[in-house]
Structures are given as structure tokens and as C-alpha cells.
CSV table of C-alpha atoms in Angstrom, one decimal:
chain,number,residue,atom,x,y,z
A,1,UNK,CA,-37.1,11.0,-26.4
A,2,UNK,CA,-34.8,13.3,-23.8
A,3,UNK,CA,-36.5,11.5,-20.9
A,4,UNK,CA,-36.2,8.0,-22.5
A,5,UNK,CA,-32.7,8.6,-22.7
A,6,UNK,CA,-32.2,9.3,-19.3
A,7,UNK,CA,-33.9,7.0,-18.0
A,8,UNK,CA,-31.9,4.3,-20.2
A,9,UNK,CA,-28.3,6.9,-19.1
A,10,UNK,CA,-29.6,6.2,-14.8
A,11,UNK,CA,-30.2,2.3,-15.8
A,12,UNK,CA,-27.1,1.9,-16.9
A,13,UNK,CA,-25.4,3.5,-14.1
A,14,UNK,CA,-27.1,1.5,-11.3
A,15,UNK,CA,-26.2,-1.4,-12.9
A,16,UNK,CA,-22.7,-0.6,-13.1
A,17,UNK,CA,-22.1,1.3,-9.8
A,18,UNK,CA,-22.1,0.2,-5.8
A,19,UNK,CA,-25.5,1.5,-4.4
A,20,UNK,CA,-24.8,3.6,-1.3
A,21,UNK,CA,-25.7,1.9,1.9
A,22,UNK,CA,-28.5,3.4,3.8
A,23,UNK,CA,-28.3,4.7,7.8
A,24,UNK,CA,-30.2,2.5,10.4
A,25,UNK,CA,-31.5,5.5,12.2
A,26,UNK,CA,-30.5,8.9,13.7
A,27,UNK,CA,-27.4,9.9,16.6
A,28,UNK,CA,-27.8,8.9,19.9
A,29,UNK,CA,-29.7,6.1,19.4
A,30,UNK,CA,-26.4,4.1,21.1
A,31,UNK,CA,-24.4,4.1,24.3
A,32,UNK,CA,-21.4,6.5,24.3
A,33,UNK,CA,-19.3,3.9,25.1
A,34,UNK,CA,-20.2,1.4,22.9
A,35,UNK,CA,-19.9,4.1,20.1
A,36,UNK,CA,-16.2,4.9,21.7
A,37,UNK,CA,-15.2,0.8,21.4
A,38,UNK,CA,-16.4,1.3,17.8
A,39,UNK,CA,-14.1,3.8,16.7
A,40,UNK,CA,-11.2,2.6,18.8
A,41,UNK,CA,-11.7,-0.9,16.5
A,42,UNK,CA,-12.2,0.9,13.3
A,43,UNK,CA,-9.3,3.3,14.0
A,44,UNK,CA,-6.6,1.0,15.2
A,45,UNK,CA,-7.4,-1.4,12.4
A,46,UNK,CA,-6.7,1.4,9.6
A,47,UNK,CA,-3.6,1.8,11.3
A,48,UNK,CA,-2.8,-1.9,11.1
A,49,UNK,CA,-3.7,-1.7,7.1
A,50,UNK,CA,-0.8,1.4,7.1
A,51,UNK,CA,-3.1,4.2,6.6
A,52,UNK,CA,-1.9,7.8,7.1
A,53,UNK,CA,-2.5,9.3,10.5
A,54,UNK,CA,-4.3,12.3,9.4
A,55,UNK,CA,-6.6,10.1,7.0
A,56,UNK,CA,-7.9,7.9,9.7
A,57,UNK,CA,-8.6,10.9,12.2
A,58,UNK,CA,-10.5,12.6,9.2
A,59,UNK,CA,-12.5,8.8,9.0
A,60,UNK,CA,-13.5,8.3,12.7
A,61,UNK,CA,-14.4,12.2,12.7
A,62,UNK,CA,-16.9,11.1,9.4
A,63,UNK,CA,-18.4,8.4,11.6
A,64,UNK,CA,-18.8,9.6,15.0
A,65,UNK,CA,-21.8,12.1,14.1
A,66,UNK,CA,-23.5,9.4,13.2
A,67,UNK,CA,-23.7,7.6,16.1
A,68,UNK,CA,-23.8,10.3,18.2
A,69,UNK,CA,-24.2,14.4,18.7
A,70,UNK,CA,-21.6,14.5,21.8
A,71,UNK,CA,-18.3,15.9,20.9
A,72,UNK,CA,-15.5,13.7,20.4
A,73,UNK,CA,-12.0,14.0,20.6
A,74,UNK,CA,-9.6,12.0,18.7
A,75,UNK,CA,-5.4,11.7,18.8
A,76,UNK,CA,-4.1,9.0,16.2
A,77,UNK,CA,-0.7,8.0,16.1
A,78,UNK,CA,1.2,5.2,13.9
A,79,UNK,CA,1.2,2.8,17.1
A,80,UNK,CA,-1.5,4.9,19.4
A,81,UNK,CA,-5.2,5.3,19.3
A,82,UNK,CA,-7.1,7.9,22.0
A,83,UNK,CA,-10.2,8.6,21.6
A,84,UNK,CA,-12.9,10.4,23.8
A,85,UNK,CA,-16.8,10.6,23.6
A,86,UNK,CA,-18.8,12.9,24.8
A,87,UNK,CA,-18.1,12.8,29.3
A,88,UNK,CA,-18.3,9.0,29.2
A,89,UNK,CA,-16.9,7.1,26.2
A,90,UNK,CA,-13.1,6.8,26.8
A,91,UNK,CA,-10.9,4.8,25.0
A,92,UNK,CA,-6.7,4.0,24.4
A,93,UNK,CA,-5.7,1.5,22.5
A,94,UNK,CA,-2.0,0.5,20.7
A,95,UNK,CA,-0.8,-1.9,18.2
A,96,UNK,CA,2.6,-2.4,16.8
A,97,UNK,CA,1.3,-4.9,14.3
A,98,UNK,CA,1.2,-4.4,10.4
A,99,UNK,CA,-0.3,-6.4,8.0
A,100,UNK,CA,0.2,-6.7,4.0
A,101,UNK,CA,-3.4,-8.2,3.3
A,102,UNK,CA,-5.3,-6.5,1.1
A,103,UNK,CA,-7.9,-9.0,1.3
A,104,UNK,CA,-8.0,-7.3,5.1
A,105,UNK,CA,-7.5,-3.8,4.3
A,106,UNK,CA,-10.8,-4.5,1.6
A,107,UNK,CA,-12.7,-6.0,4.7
A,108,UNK,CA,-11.5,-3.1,6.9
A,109,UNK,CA,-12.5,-0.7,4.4
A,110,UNK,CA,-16.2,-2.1,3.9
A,111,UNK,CA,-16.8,-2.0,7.4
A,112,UNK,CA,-15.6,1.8,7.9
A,113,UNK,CA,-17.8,2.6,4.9
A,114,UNK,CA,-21.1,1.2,6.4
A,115,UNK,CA,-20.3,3.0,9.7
A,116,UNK,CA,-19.6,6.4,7.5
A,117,UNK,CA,-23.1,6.4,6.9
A,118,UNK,CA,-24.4,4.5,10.3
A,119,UNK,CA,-25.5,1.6,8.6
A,120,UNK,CA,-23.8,-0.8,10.5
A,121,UNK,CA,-24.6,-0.8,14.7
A,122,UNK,CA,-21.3,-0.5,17.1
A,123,UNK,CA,-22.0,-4.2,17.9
A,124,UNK,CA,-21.6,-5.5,14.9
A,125,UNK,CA,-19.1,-3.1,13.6
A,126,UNK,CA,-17.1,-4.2,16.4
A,127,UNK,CA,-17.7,-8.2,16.2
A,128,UNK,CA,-17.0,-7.5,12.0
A,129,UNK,CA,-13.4,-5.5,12.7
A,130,UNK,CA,-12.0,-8.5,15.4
A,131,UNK,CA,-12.9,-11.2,12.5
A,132,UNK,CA,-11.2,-8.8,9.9
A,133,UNK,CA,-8.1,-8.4,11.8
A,134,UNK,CA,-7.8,-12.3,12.4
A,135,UNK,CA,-8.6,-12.8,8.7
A,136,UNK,CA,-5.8,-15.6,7.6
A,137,UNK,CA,-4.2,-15.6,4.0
A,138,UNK,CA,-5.9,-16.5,0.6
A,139,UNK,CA,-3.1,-18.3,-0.2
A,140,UNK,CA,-0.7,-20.9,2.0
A,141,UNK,CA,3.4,-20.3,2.5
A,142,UNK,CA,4.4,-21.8,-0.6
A,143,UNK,CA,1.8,-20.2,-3.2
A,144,UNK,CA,3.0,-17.0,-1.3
A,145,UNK,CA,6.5,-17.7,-1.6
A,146,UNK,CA,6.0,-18.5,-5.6
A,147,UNK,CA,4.2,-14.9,-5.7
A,148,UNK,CA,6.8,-13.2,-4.0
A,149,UNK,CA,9.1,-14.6,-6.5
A,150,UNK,CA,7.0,-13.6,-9.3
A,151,UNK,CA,6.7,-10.2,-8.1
A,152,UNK,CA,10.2,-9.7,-7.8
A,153,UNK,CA,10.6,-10.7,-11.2
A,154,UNK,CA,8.3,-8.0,-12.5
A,155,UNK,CA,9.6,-5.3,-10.1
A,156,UNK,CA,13.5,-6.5,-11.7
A,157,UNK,CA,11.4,-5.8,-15.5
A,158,UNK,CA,10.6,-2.2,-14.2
A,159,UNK,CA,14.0,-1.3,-12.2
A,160,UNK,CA,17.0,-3.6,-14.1
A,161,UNK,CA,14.6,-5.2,-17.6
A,162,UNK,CA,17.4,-7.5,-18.6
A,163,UNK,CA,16.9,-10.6,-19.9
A,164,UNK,CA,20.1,-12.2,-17.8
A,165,UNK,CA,19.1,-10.6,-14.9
A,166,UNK,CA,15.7,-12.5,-15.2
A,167,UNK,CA,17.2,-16.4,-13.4
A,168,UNK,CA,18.5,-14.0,-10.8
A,169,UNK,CA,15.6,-12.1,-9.8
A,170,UNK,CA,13.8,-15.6,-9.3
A,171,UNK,CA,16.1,-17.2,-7.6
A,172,UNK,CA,16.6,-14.3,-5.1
A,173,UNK,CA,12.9,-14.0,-4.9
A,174,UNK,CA,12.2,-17.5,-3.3
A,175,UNK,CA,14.9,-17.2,-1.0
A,176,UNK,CA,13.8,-14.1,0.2
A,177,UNK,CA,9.9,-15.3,0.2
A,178,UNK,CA,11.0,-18.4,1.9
A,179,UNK,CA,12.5,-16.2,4.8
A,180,UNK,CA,9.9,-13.8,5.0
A,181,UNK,CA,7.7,-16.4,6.0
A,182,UNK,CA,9.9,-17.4,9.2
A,183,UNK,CA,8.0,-14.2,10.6
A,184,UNK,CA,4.8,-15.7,10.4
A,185,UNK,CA,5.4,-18.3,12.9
A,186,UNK,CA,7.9,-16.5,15.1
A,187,UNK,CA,6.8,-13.4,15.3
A,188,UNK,CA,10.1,-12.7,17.2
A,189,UNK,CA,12.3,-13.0,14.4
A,190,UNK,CA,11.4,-10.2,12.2
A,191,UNK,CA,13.3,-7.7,14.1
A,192,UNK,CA,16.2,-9.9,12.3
A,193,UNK,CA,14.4,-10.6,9.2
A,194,UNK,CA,15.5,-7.6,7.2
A,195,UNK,CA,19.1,-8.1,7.8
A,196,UNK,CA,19.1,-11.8,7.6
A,197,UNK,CA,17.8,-11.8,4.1
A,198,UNK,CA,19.6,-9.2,3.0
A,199,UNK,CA,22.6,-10.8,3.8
A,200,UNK,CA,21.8,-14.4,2.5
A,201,UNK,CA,20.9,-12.8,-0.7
A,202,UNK,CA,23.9,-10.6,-0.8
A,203,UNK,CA,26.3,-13.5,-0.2
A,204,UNK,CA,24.3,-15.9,-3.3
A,205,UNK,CA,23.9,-12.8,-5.6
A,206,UNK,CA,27.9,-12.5,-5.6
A,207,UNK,CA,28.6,-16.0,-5.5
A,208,UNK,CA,26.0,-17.4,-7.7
A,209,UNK,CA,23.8,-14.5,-9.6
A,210,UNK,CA,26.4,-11.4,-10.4
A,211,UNK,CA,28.2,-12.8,-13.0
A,212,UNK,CA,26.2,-14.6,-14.1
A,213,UNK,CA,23.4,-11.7,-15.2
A,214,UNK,CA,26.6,-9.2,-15.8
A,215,UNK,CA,24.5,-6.6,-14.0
A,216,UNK,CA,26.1,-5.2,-10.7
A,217,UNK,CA,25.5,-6.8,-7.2
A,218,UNK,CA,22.8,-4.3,-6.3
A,219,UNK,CA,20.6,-4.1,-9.5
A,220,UNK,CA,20.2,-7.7,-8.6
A,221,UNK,CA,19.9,-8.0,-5.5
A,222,UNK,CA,17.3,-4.6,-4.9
A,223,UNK,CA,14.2,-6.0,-6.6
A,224,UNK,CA,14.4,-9.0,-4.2
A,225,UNK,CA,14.0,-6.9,-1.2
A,226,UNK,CA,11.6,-5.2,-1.9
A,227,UNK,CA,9.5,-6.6,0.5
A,228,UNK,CA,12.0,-5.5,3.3
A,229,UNK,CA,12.5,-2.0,1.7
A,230,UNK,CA,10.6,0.5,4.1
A,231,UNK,CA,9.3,2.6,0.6
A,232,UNK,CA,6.0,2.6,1.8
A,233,UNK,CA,6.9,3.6,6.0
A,234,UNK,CA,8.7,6.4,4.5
A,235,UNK,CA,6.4,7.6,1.7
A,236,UNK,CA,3.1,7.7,4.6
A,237,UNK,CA,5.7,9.2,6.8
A,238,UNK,CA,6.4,12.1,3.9
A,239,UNK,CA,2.4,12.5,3.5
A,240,UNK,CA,2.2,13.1,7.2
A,241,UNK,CA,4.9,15.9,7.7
A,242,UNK,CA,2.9,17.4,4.8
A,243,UNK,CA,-0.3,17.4,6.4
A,244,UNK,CA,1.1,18.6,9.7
A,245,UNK,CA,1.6,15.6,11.8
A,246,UNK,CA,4.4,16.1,12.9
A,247,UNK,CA,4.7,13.5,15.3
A,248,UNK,CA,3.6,10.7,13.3
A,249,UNK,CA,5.8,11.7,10.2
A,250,UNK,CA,8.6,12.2,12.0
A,251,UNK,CA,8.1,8.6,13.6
A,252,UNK,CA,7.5,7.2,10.5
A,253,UNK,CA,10.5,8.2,8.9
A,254,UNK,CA,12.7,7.8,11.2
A,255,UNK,CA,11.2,3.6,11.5
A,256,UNK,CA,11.9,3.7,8.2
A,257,UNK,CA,15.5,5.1,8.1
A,258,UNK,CA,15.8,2.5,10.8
A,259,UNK,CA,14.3,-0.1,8.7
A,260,UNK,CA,16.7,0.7,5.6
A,261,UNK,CA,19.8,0.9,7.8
A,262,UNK,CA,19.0,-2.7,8.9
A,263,UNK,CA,18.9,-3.8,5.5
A,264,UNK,CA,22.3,-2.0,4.7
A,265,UNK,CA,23.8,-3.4,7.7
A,266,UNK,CA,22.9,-6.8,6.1
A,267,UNK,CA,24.8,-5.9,2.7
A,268,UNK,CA,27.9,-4.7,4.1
A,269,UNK,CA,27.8,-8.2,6.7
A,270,UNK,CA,27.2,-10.2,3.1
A,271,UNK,CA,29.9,-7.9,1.0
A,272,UNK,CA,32.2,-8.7,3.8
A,273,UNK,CA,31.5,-12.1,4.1
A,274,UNK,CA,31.4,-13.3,0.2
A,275,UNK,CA,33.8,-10.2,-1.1
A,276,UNK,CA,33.1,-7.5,-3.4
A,277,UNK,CA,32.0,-8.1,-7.2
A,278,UNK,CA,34.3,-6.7,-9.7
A,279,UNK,CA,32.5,-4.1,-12.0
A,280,UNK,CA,30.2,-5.3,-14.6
A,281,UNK,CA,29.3,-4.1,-18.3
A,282,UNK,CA,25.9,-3.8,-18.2
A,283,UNK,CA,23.5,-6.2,-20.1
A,284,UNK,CA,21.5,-5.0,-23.6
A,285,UNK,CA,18.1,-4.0,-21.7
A,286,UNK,CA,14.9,-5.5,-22.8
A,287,UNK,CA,12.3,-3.0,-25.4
A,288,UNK,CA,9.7,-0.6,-24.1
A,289,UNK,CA,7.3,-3.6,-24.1
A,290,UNK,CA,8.9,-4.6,-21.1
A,291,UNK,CA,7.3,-2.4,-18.8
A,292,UNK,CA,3.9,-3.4,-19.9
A,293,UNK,CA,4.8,-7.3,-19.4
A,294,UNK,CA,6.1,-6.0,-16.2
A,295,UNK,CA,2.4,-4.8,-14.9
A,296,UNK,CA,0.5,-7.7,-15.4
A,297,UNK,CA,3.4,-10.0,-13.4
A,298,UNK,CA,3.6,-7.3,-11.2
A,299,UNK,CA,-0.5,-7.7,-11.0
A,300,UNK,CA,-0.2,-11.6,-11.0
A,301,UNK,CA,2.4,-11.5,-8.2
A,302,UNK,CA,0.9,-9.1,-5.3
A,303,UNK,CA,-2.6,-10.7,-5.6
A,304,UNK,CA,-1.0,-13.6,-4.5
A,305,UNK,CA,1.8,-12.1,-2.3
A,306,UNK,CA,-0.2,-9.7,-0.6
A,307,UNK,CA,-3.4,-11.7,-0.3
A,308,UNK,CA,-5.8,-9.8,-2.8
A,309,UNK,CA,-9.8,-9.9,-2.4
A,310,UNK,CA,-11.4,-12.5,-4.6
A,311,UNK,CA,-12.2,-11.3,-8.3
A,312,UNK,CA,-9.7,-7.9,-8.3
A,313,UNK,CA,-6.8,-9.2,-10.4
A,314,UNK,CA,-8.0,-6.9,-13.1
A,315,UNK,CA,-8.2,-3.9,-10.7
A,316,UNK,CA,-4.9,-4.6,-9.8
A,317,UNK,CA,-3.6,-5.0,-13.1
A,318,UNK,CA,-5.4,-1.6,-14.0
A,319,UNK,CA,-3.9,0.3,-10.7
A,320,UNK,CA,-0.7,-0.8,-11.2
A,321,UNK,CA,-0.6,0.2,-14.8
A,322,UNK,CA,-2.2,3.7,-14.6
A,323,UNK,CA,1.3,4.4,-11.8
A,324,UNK,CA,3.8,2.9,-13.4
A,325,UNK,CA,2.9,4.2,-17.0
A,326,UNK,CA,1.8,7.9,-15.6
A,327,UNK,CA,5.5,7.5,-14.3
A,328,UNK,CA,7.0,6.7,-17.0
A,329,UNK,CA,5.3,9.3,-19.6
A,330,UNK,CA,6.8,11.4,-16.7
A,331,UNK,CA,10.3,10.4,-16.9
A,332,UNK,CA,10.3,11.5,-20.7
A,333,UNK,CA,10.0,14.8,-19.5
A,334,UNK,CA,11.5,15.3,-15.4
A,335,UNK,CA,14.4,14.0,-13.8
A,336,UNK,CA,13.1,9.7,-12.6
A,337,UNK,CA,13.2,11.0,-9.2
A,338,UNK,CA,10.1,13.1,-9.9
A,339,UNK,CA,8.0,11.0,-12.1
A,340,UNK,CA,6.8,9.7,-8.9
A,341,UNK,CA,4.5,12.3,-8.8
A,342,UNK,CA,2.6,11.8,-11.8
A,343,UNK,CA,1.9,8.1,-11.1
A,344,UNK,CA,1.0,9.0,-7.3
A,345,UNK,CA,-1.1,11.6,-8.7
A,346,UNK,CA,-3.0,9.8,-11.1
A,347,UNK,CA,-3.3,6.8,-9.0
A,348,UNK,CA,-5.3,8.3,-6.5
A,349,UNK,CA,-8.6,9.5,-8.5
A,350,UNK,CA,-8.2,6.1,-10.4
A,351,UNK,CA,-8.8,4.4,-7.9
A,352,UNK,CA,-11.4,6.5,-6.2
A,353,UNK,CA,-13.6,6.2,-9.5
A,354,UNK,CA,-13.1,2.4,-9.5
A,355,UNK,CA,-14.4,1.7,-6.4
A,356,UNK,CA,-17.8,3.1,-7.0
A,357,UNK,CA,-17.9,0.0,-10.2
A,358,UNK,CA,-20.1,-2.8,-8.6
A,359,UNK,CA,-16.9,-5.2,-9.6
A,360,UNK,CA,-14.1,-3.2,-8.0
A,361,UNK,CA,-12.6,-3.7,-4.6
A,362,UNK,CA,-12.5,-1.3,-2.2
A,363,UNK,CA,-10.1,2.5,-3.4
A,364,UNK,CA,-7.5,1.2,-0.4
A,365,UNK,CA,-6.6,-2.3,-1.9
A,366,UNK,CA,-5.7,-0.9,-5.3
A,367,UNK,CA,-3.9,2.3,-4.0
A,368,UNK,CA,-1.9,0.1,-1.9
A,369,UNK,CA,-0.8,-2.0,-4.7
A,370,UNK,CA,-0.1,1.0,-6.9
A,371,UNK,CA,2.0,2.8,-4.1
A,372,UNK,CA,4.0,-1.2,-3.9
A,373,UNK,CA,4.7,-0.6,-7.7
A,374,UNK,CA,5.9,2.7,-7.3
A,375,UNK,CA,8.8,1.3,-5.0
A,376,UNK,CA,10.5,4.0,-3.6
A,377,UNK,CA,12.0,2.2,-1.5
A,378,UNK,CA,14.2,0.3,-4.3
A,379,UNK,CA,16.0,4.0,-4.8
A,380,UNK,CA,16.5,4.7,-1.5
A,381,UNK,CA,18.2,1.1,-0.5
A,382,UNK,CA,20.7,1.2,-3.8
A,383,UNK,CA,22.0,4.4,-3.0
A,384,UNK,CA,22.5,4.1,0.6
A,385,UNK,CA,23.6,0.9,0.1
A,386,UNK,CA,26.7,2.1,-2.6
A,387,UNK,CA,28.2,3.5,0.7
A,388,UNK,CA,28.1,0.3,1.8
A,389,UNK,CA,29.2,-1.8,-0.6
A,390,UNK,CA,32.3,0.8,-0.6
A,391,UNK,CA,30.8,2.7,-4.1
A,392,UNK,CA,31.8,6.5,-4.4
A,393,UNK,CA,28.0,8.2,-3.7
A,394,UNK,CA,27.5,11.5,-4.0
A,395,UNK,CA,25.4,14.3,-2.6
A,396,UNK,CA,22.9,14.0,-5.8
A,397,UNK,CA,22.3,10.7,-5.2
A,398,UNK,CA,20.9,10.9,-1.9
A,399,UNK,CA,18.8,14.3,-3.0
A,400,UNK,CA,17.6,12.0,-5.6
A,401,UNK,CA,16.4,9.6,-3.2
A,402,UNK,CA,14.5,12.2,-0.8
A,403,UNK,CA,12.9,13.8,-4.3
A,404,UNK,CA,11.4,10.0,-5.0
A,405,UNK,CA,9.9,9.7,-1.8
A,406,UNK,CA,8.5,13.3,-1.4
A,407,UNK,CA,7.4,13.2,-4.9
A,408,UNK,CA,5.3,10.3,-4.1
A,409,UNK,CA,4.1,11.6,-1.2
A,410,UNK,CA,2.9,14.8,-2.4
A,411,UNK,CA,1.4,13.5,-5.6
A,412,UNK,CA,-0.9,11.5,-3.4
A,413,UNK,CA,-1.7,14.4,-1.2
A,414,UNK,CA,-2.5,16.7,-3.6
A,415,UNK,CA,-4.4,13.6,-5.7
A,416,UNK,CA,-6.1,13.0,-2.7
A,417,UNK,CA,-6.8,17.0,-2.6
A,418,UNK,CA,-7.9,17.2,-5.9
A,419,UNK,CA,-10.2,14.9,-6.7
A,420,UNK,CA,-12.4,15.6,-3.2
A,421,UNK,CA,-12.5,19.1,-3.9
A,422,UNK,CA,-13.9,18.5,-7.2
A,423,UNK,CA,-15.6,15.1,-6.5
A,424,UNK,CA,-17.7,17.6,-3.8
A,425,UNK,CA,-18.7,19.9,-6.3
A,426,UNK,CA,-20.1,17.6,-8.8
A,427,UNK,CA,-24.2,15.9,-9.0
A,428,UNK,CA,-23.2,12.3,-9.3
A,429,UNK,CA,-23.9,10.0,-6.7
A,430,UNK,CA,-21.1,9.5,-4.1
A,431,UNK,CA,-21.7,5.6,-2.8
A,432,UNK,CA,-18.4,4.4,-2.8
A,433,UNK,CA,-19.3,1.2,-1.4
A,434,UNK,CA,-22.2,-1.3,-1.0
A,435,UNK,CA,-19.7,-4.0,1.2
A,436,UNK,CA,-21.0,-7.4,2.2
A,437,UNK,CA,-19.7,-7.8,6.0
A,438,UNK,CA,-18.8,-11.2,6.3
């Protein structure tokens, strides 16, 4: 009885979980320099996704042995790749490109897992990366415009849930999809673009929004941005100081304290232009229901936006919810700068288990969408952004920002922490990933 039970307990599991893909054969089997190009193209196109530094060294160091027994040497940086093989594989490579495709981050992801485990060659590892990172969008300009729309109206339900508020965040949100599509292209313009539509949407918030939703100029005008806000430069940057890459989180941050003082430069330019909004009473707020609405058009909105793999609405849906309600249980009971920690910190063993489901999409493409929900960013650009505007904004405010992003950070570091001590420890199987390479 005991074994037919077990037997019935492993069928069910195989049918529910990836199968782990099986090595092609033992190290050394491939030139050192081929194996270099490999890793170079696997590395530099994390990077491209936006993963931490110290996560994609700790990757290409899982994948080198094997491929090959040589010792390699590997220096990542947000923008730099070096990489040496052995006394013949050398390679350098750099990319100041970034990409919001999950769809491509899934694809990217597939393809590091099969060469975790060498069952991919460095050929077509290679070949498999160049198509990945010249994957084009799911979904054309204005499908992405309407989803950018839509997500700033559920990211309005979980900063500002007002029902006046609601024509406003829609509004904004095409204007600001519309122009974030300029950058596709003309690449050259989005130096300009965070300040341009920050600006444009200062200037129609006061003239045409404001009032109207009876909410303040920057509770409306924050959840259209958030495309433009630099939460997620700053929170990697965070995660890298506290893993001891220094160089890379210091770079980060400062990109993204660059990145938000573009976007505040555009608010003072649209303040000065349009005039300052006289203070507002603010509107009856929507139930507690509200931010459970909020996750599924939060859901609905990135897989569109952000160009989601085929079939992982759900996923999404479920990521996004396990953050934003692990942050909000944790607001009942820490300061909301904190709470961050909670849904960072749940977010990451989530996803992690979900991946290994035969359904799922890769861990990366629903932690990226969870990390989108927890918009630090949001916090960061409404305080600074008071001092723009010519608010009164105190020390607290600012310490309140920092605690958002660091509390984010560190949830997903010790997450991360966590769950691979334990995950180490434990008898069940460990194939994260059976990808298709297409």
C-alpha cells in the first residue's frame, strides 16, 4: 500500500513539475574560446534583462565547469563584461542597452539554465542568445500604449485608490505610453524622455486632471511615471552594495539618482510652466478590495506593457499578489517604508517554487514583475519631487524613501539567501527548468 502510494505521490509530481535537462557530455569536450564567446553572450544578456551584478558572476561561474576544467576569471559590471578562460579564451564585451521584455528575460533565462547543466553546446547557446536579444515585442505600439495605461491605472489603485483620481490616471497613462514609445524608433531621444514626459504630464495634470480628481498634483501625476521612475536601478543598486559590489552599486545608484533628478527637473519645468495647484482635500478612498482589483489590472497591464511570455498571465497575477499583499499585511504592523521587505521577501521563494510547475515561466519573469509592483520608485519621486514643486519636505521624508528601497533590497537578498540555503538541504528534485530554445 506504502509503495503504491508513492508511486502514485512521484506520478503526480512529474506531471506537474519541469524535468531537469540532461548534460550532453563531460568538460573539455569544447574550445576555450568558444566556451569564453558563450559566457560573454549569456553574461552580457543578463545584464541587458537588469540582473544584479553579483547574480550573474555567481551564473557564468555555475556554467563554466561544465564546459570546461580550466580556471576562469570573471569581472561583471552593470555596462562591462570580462571574462577569461583558462590561457586562451579571452573575452570584453559592454552594452548600455536595457530591455523591459519579459518575454526576453524568459528566453534569456531558458538558455542560461540548459548551459547550467551543459546541455546546450556554446554554438548553439550562442546562435540561441543573439536571436533572444533581437526578440521584437508580443504586442505593437498601440496595444502597448493601452497596457501602459492600464497599468498605471492599477499602480494609481495601490498608491492614490480614489475613484476620481481613476479618469486621471488613464489619461496620463496614454500620454506617457504614447511618448515612451518615441524611444523605440529614436533611440536618441530617451536621454530626453524622462523629462519630456514628465513635464507634458505635469503641465495636463494641473490644467486638466488636478481638480478635477481633488487629489494633489503629484498623487496623480506619480503612478503615470512609473515607467520613468528609476525604482528598479536603485533597488539592484541597493542589492549590490549589500553583497559587496561596490562598484556596481554605487554606479547603479548613482544612474538612478541621475535618472530621478531628470524626472524632477521635468516637474519643476511643468510647475513653472502651467503654475502651481492650490491645495486639495483629499478624495473618500476606495475599500480594502481595492488592492485586490488593483493586482489583477496590475497583472493585465505588464503582460502587455512589458511583453510577457505566452500563457503566464496567471503567474503574473499570482507574483504580483503574493508582494503587494505580503506588503500590505506588513504595513498593519511597520512603518509603509518597511513593508517592502515582507513582499520582497516572500516574492523571491514564490517564484523560485513556481518555476519548477511545468506551466510557469521562468523565476526571473515573475520576480521582475513583482519587484515593478513594489514601485519604489513612486516614493522616492513624490518626495524629492515636493522640493520641487516648492512643498515643505522634511528629513523623515527622505529617510523614508532610502528605508523603501533598502527594505526591498534586502528582503530579496536575504529571500534569495534563504530559500538556497534551505532549498540545498532538502531531497526534492532541483530542475528548475526544462526550456524549449526557440
Amino acid at each position: 500500500m506504502d509503495e503504491s502510494r508513492r508511486a502514485r505521490r512521484v506520478r503526480i509530481i512529474d506531471a506537474i513539475r519541469k524535468a531537469p535537462p540532461e548534460s550532453l557530455g563531460l568538460p573539455d569536450t569544447h574550445d576555450q574560446a568558444q566556451v569564453a564567446a558563450m559566457l560573454r553572450e549569456i553574461g552580457i544578456a543578463l545584464l541587458e534583462v537588469e540582473q544584479p551584478t553579483q547574480l550573474v558572476s555567481a551564473r557564468l561561474l555555475q556554467i563554466a565547469p561544465q564546459y570546461t576544467s580550466q580556471p576562469v576569471r570573471i569581472v561583471v559590471l552593470p555596462t562591462v563584461l570580462m571574462i577569461q578562460v583558462g590561457t586562451v579564451g579571452y573575452e570584453v564585451d559592454a552594452s548600455t542597452t536595457y530591455s523591459l521584455q519579459l518575454d526576453m528575460a524568459g528566453r534569456i533565462d531558458d538558455i542560461a539554465s540548459l548551459a547550467a547543466v551543459g546541455a546546450i553546446t556554446p554554438a548553439d547557446a550562442i546562435a540561441a542568445i543573439t536571436r533572444a536579444r533581437n526578440l521584437r515585442p508580443r504586442f505593437g505600439p498601440v496595444a502597448t500604449t493601452i497596457g501602459y495605461a492600464v497599468t498605471t491605472i492599477g499602480f494609481g489603485m495601490v498608491i492614490n485608490p480614489t475613484w476620481a483620481s481613476l479618469p486621471g490616471y488613464l489619461f496620463l497613462g496614454l500620454v506617457v505610453g504614447a511618448i515612451a514609445q518615441l524611444g523605440r524608433p529614436f533611440p536618441s531621444l530617451n536621454p530626453v524622455l524622462p523629462t519630456a514626459a514628465s513635464m507634458v504630464v505635469t503641465i495636463l495634470a494641473t490644467w486638466f486632471v488636478a481638480d478635477t480628481a481633488n487629489d494633489g498634483l503629484l498623487r496623480v501625476i506619480a503612478p503615470a511615471l512609473v515607467a520613468m521612475l528609476p525604482g528598479m536601478a536603485l533597488t539592484i543598486g541597493a542589492m549590490e552594495l549589500a553583497s559587496n559590489e561596490l562598484i556596481s552599486g554605487t554606479s547603479r545608484l548613482m544612474y538612478g539618482v541621475a535618472q530621478l533628478a531628470l524626472l524632477v527637473f521635468g516637474v519643476a519645468l511643468g510647475v513653472h510652466v502651467a503654475g502651481k495647484v492650490p491645495p486639495q482635500t483629499p478624495s473618500t478612498q476606495m475599500g480594502p478590495w481595492s488592492l485586490y482589483v488593483a493586482i489583477i489590472v496590475v497583472a493585465i497591464g505588464l503582460y502587455v506593457y512589458l511583453s510577457a511570455p505566452r500563457g503566464s498571465l496567471l503567474w503574473l497575477a499570482a507574483a504580483i499578489g503574493v508582494a503587494l499583499v505580503g506588503q500590505a499585511i506588513a504595513g498593519k504592523f511597520v512603518a509603509a517604508a518597511y513593508s517592502g521587505f515582507i513582499g520582497a521577501f516572500l516574492t523571491v521563494p514564490f517564484a523560485m517554487l513556481a518555476a519548477r510547475i511545468r506551466t510557469s515561466p521562468p523565476a526571473i519573469v515573475m520576480m521582475l514583475a513583482a519587484f515593478w509592483a513594489l514601485v519604489p520608485g513612486a516614493l522616492s519621486f513624490e518626495s524629492v519631487s515636493q522640493a520641487a514643486a516648492g512643498t515643505e519636505i522634511g528629513p523623515n521624508s527622505l529617510g523614508d524613501t532610502g528605508a523603501a528601497i533598502l527594505s526591498i533590497a534586502l528582503g530579496t537578498v536575504i529571500g534569495w539567501s534563504v530559500f538556497h540555503t534551505i532549498d540545498s538541504h532538502l531531497p526534492w528534485p532541483k530542475g528548475l527548468a526544462q526550456p524549449t530554445v526557440r
